[in-house]
PDB file of C-alpha atoms in Angstrom:
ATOM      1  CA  UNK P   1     -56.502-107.293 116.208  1.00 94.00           C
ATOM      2  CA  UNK P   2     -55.814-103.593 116.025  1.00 96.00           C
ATOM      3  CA  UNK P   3     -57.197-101.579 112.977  1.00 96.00           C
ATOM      4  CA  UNK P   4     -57.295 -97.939 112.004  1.00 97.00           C
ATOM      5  CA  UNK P   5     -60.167 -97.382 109.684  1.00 97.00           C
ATOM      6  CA  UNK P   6     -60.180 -93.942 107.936  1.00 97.00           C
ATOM      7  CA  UNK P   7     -63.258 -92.793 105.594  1.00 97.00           C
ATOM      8  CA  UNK P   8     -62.560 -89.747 103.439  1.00 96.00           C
ATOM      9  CA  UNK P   9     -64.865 -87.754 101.358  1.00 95.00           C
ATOM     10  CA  UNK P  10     -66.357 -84.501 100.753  1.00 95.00           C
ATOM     11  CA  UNK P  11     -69.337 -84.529 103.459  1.00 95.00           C
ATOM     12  CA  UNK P  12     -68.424 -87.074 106.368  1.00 96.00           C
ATOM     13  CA  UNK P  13     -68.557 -84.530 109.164  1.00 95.00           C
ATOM     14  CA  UNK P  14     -71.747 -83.189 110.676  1.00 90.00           C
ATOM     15  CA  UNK P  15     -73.500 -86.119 109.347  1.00 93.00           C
ATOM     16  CA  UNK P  16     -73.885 -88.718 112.079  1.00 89.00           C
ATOM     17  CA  UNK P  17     -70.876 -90.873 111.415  1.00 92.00           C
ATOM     18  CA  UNK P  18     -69.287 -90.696 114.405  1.00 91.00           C
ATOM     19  CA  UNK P  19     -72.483 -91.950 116.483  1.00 91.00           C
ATOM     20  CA  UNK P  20     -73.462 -94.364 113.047  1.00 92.00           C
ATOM     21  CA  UNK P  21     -70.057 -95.949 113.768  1.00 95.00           C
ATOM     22  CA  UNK P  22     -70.263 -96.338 117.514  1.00 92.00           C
ATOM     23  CA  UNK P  23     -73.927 -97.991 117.365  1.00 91.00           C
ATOM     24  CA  UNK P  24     -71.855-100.711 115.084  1.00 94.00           C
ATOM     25  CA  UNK P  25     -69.029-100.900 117.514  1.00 94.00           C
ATOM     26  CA  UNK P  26     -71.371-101.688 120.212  1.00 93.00           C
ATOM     27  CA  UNK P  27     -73.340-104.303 118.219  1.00 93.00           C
ATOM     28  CA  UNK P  28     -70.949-106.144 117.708  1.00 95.00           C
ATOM     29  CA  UNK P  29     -69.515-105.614 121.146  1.00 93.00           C
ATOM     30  CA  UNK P  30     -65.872-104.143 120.350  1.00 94.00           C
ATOM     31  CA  UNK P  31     -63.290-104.489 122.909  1.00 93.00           C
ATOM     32  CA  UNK P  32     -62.240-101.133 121.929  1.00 95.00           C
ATOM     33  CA  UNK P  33     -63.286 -98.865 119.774  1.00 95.00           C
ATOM     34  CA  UNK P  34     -62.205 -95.017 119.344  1.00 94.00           C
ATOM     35  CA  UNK P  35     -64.107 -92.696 116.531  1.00 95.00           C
ATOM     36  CA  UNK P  36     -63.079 -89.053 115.751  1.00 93.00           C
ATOM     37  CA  UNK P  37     -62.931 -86.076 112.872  1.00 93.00           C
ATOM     38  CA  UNK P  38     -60.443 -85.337 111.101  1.00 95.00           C
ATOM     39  CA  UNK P  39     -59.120 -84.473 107.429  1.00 93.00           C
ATOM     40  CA  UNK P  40     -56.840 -84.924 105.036  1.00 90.00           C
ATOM     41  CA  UNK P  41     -55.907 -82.061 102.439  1.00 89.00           C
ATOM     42  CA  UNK P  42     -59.197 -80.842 101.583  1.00 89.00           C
ATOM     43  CA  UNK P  43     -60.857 -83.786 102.135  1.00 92.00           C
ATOM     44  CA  UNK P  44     -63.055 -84.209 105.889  1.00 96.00           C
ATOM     45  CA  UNK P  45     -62.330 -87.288 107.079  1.00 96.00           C
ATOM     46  CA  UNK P  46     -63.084 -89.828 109.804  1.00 97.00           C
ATOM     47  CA  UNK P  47     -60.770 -91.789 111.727  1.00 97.00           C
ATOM     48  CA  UNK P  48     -62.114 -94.931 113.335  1.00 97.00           C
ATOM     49  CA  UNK P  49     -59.812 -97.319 115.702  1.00 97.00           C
ATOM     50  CA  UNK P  50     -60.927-100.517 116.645  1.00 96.00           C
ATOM     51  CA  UNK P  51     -59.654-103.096 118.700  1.00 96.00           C
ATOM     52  CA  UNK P  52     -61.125-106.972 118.774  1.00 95.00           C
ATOM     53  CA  UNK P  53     -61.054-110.129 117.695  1.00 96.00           C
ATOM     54  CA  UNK P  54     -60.272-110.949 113.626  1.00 96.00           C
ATOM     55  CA  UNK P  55     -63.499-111.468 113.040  1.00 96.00           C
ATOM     56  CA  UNK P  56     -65.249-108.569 114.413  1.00 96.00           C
ATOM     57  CA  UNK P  57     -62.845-106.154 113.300  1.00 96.00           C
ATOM     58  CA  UNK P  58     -63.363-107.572 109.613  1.00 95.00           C
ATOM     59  CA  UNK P  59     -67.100-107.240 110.278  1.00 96.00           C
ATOM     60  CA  UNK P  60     -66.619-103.661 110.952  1.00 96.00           C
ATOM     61  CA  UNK P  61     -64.680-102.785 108.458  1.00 96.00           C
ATOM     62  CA  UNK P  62     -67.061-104.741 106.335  1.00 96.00           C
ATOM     63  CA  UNK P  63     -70.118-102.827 107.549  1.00 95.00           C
ATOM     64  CA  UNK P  64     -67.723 -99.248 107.256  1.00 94.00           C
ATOM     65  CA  UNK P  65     -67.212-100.355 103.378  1.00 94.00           C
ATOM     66  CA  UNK P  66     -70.832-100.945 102.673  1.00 93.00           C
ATOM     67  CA  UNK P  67     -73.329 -98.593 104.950  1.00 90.00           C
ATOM     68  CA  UNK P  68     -72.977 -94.967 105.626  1.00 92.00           C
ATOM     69  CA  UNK P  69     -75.206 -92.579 106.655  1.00 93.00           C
ATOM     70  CA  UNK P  70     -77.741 -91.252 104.338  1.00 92.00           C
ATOM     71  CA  UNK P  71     -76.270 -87.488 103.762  1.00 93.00           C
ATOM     72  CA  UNK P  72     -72.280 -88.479 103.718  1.00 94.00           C
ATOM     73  CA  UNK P  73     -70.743 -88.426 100.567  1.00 95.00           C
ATOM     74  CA  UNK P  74     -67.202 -90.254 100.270  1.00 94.00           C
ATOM     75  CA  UNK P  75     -64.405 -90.722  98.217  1.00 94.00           C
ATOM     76  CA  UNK P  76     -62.630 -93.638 100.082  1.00 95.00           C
ATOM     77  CA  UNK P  77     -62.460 -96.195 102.786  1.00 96.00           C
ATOM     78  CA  UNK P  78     -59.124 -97.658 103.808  1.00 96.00           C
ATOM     79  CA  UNK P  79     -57.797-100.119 106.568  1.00 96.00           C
ATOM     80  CA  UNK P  80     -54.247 -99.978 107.905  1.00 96.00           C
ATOM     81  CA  UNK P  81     -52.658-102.187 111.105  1.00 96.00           C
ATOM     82  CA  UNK P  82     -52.632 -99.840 114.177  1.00 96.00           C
ATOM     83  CA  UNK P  83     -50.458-100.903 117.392  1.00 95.00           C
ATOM     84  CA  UNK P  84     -51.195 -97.544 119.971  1.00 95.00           C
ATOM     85  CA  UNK P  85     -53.472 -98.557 122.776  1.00 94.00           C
ATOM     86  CA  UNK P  86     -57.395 -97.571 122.415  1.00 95.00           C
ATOM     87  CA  UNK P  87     -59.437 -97.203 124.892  1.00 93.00           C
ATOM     88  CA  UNK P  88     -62.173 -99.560 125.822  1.00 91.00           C
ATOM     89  CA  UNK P  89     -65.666 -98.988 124.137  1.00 88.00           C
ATOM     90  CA  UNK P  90     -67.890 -97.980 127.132  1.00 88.00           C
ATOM     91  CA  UNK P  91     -65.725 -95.121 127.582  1.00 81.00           C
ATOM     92  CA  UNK P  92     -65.813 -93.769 123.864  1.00 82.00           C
ATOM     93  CA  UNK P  93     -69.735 -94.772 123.707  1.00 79.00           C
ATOM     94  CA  UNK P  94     -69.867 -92.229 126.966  1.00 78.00           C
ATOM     95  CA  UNK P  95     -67.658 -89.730 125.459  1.00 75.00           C
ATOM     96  CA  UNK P  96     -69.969 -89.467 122.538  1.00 72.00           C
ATOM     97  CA  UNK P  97     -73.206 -89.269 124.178  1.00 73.00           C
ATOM     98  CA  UNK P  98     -71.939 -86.343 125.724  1.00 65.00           C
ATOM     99  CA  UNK P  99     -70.787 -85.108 122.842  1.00 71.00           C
ATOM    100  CA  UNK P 100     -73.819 -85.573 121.114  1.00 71.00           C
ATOM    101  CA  UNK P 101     -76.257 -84.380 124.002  1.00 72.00           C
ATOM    102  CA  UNK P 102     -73.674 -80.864 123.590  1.00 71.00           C
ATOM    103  CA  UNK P 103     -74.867 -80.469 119.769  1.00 72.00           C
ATOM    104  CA  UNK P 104     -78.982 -81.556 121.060  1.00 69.00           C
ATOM    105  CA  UNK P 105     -78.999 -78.894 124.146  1.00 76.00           C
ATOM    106  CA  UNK P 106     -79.329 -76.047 121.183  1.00 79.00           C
ATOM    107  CA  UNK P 107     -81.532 -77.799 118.654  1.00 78.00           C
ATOM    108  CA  UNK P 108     -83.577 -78.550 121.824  1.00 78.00           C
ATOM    109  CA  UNK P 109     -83.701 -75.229 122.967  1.00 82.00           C
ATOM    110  CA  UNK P 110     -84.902 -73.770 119.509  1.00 84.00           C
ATOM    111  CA  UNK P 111     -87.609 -76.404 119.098  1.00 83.00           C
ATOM    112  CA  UNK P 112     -88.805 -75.101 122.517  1.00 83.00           C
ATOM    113  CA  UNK P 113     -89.242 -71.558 121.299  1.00 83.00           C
ATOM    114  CA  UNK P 114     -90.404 -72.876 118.202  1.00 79.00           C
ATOM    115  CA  UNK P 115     -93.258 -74.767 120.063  1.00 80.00           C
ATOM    116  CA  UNK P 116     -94.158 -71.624 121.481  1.00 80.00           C
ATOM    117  CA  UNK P 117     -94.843 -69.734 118.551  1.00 79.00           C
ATOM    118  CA  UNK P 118     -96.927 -72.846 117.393  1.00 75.00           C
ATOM    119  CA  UNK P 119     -98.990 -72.601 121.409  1.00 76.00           C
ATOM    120  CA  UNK P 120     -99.480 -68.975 120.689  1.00 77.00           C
ATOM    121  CA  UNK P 121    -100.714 -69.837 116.755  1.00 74.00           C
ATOM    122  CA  UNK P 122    -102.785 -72.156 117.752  1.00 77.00           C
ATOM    123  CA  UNK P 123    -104.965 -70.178 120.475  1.00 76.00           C
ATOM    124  CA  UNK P 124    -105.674 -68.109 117.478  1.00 74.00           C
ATOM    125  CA  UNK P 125    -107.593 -70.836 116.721  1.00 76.00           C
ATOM    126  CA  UNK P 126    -111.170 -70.724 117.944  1.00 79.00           C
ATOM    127  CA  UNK P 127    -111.269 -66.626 116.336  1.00 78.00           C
ATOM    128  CA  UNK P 128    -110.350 -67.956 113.445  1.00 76.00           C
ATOM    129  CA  UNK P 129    -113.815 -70.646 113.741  1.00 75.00           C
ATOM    130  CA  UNK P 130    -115.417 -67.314 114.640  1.00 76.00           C
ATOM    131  CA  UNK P 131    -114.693 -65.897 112.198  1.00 75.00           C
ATOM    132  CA  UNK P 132    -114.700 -68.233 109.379  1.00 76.00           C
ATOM    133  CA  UNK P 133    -118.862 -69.300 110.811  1.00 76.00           C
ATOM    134  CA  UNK P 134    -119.789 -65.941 108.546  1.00 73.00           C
ATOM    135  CA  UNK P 135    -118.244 -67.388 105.628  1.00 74.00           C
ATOM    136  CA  UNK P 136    -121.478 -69.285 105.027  1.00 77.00           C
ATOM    137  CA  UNK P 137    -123.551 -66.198 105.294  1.00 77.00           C
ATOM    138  CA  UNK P 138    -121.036 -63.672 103.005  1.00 74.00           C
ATOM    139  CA  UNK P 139    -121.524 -66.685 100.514  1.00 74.00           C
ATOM    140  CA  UNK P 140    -125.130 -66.499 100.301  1.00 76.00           C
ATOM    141  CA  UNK P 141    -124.456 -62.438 100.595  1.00 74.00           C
ATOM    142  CA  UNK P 142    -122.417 -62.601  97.143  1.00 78.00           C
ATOM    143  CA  UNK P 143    -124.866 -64.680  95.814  1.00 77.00           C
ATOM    144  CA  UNK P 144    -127.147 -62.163  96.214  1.00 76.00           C
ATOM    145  CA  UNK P 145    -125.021 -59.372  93.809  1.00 78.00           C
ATOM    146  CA  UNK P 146    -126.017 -60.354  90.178  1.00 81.00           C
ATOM    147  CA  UNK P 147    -129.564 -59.501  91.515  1.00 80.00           C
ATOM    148  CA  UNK P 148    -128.580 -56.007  93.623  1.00 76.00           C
ATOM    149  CA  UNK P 149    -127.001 -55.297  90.037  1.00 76.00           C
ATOM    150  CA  UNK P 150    -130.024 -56.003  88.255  1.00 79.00           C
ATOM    151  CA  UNK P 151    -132.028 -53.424  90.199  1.00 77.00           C
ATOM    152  CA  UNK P 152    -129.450 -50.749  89.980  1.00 74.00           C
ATOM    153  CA  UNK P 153    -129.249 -50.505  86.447  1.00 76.00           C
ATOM    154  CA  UNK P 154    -132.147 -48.041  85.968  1.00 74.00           C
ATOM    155  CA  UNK P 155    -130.410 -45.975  88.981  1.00 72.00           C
ATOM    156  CA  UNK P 156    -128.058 -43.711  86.004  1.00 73.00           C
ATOM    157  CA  UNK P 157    -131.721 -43.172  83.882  1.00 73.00           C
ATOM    158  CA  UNK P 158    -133.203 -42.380  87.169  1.00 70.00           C
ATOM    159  CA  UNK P 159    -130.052 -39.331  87.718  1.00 70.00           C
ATOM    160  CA  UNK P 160    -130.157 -38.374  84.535  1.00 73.00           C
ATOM    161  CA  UNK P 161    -134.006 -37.735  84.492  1.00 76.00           C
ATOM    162  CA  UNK P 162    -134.117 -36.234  87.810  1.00 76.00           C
ATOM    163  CA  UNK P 163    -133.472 -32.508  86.753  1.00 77.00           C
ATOM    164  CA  UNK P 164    -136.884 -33.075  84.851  1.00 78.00           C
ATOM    165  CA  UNK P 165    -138.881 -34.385  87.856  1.00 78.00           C
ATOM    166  CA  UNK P 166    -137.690 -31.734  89.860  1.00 79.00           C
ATOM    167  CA  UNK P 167    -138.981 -29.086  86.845  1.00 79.00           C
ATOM    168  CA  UNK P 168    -142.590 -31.070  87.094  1.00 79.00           C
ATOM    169  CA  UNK P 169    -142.258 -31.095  90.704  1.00 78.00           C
ATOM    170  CA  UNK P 170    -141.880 -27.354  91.395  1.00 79.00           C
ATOM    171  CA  UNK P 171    -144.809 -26.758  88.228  1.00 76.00           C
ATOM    172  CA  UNK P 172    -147.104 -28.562  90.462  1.00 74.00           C
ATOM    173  CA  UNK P 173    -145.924 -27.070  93.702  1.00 71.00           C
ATOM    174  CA  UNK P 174    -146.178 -23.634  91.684  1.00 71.00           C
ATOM    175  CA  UNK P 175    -150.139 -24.478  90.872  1.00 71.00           C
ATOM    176  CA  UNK P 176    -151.057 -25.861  94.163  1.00 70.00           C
ATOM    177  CA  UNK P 177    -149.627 -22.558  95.592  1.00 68.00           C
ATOM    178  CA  UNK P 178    -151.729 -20.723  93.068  1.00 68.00           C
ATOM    179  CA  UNK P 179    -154.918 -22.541  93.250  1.00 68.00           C
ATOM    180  CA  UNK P 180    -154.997 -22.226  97.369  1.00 67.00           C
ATOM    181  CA  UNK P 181    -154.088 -18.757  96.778  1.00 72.00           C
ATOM    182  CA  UNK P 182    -157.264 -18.238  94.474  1.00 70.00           C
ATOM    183  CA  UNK P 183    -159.100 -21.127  97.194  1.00 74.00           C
ATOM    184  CA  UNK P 184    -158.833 -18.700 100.153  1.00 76.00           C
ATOM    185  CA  UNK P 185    -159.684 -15.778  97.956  1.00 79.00           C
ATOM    186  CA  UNK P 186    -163.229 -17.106  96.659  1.00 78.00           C
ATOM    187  CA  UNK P 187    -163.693 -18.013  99.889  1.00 80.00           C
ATOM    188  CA  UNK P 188    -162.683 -14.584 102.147  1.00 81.00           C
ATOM    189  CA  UNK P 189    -164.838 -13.365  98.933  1.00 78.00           C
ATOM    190  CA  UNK P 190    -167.954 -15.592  99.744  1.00 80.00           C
ATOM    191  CA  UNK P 191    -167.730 -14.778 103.375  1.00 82.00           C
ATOM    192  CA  UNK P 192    -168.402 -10.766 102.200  1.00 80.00           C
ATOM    193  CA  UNK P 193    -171.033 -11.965 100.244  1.00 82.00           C
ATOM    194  CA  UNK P 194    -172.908 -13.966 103.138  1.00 79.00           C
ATOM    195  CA  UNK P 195    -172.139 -11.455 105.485  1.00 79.00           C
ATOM    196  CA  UNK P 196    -173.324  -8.492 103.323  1.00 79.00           C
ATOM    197  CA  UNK P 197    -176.967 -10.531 102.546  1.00 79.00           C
ATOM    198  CA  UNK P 198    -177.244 -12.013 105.961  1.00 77.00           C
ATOM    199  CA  UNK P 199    -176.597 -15.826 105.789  1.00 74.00           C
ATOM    200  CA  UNK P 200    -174.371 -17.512 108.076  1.00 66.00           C
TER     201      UNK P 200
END
């Protein structure tokens, strides 16, 4: 029994039905079995030939009515007698791993770079431990603010008084001048006096 199954929809390419349908076709061990894209208007379609036994064929058709994979969306499924010769399973099966190893080589190729940029991430790695080893310390740092504040408070009474302290300051430094001044004086003047009576 020959059958042409075609599945129409808005989203049945790019979505694994092609390889979906061939993993059926070899479960149940089709004598042939042919599975390609196509459309019809503005519909995307897929066309899916099969050649077996009754019973096998109905199965597939069956299993085409009931399952598809998880991101198609269709709109219909539809059977229809087909008498053109199909060629055997093994040789679409092969067909389609090829065609499917064509779409991987790509993806593959972009996972690769994208594993590279994860390698080179993850040496970052042990610097990041280094660094993050402080953290402990910076907390105990910031716990340590509320009390830094605490003794810098008085720091603006402290500026605003220092124009005062510098007043007393240079007073003092003003008297100790003067008082060494009169210091060396009495003494110079009791050195005349010794020297004038005699006493050393």
């Amino acid at each position: 029994m020959k059958l042409k199954i075609t599945i129409t929809g808005p989203k049945v390419h790019d979505v694994g039905y092609r390889p979906w349908l061939t993993e059926k076709a070899v479960d149940l061990a089709l004598r042939g079995f042919e599975v390609y894209n196509d459309a019809e208007g503005d519909l995307q379609s897929v066309v899916a030939l099969v050649d077996s036994d009754k019973r096998r064929a109905t199965q597939f058709f069956e299993f085409a009515k009931a399952e598809l994979p998880p991101l198609a969306r269709i709109d219909d499924i539809r059977s229809e007698p087909y008498d053109e010769e199909i060629q055997p399973l093994w040789q679409s099966a092969t067909l389609g791993t090829f065609v499917q190893i064509n779409k991987a080589v790509p993806i593959l190729q972009e996972m690769r770079e994208d594993l590279r940029e994860v390698k080179t991430n993850t040496n970052l790695i042990p610097e990041i431990a280094e660094n993050t080893r402080l953290i402990p310390e910076i907390a105990e740092n910031t716990r340590l603010i509320p009390e830094i504040a605490e003794n810098t408070r008085p720091i603006p009474e402290i500026a605003e008084k220092q124009d005062v302290i510098i007043d007393e300051i240079r007073g003092l430094h003003r008297e100790m001048t003067f008082d060494a001044g009169w210091r060396a004086r009495i003494e110079s003047d009791i050195q005349a006096i010794k020297a004038k009576i005699g006493i050393r």
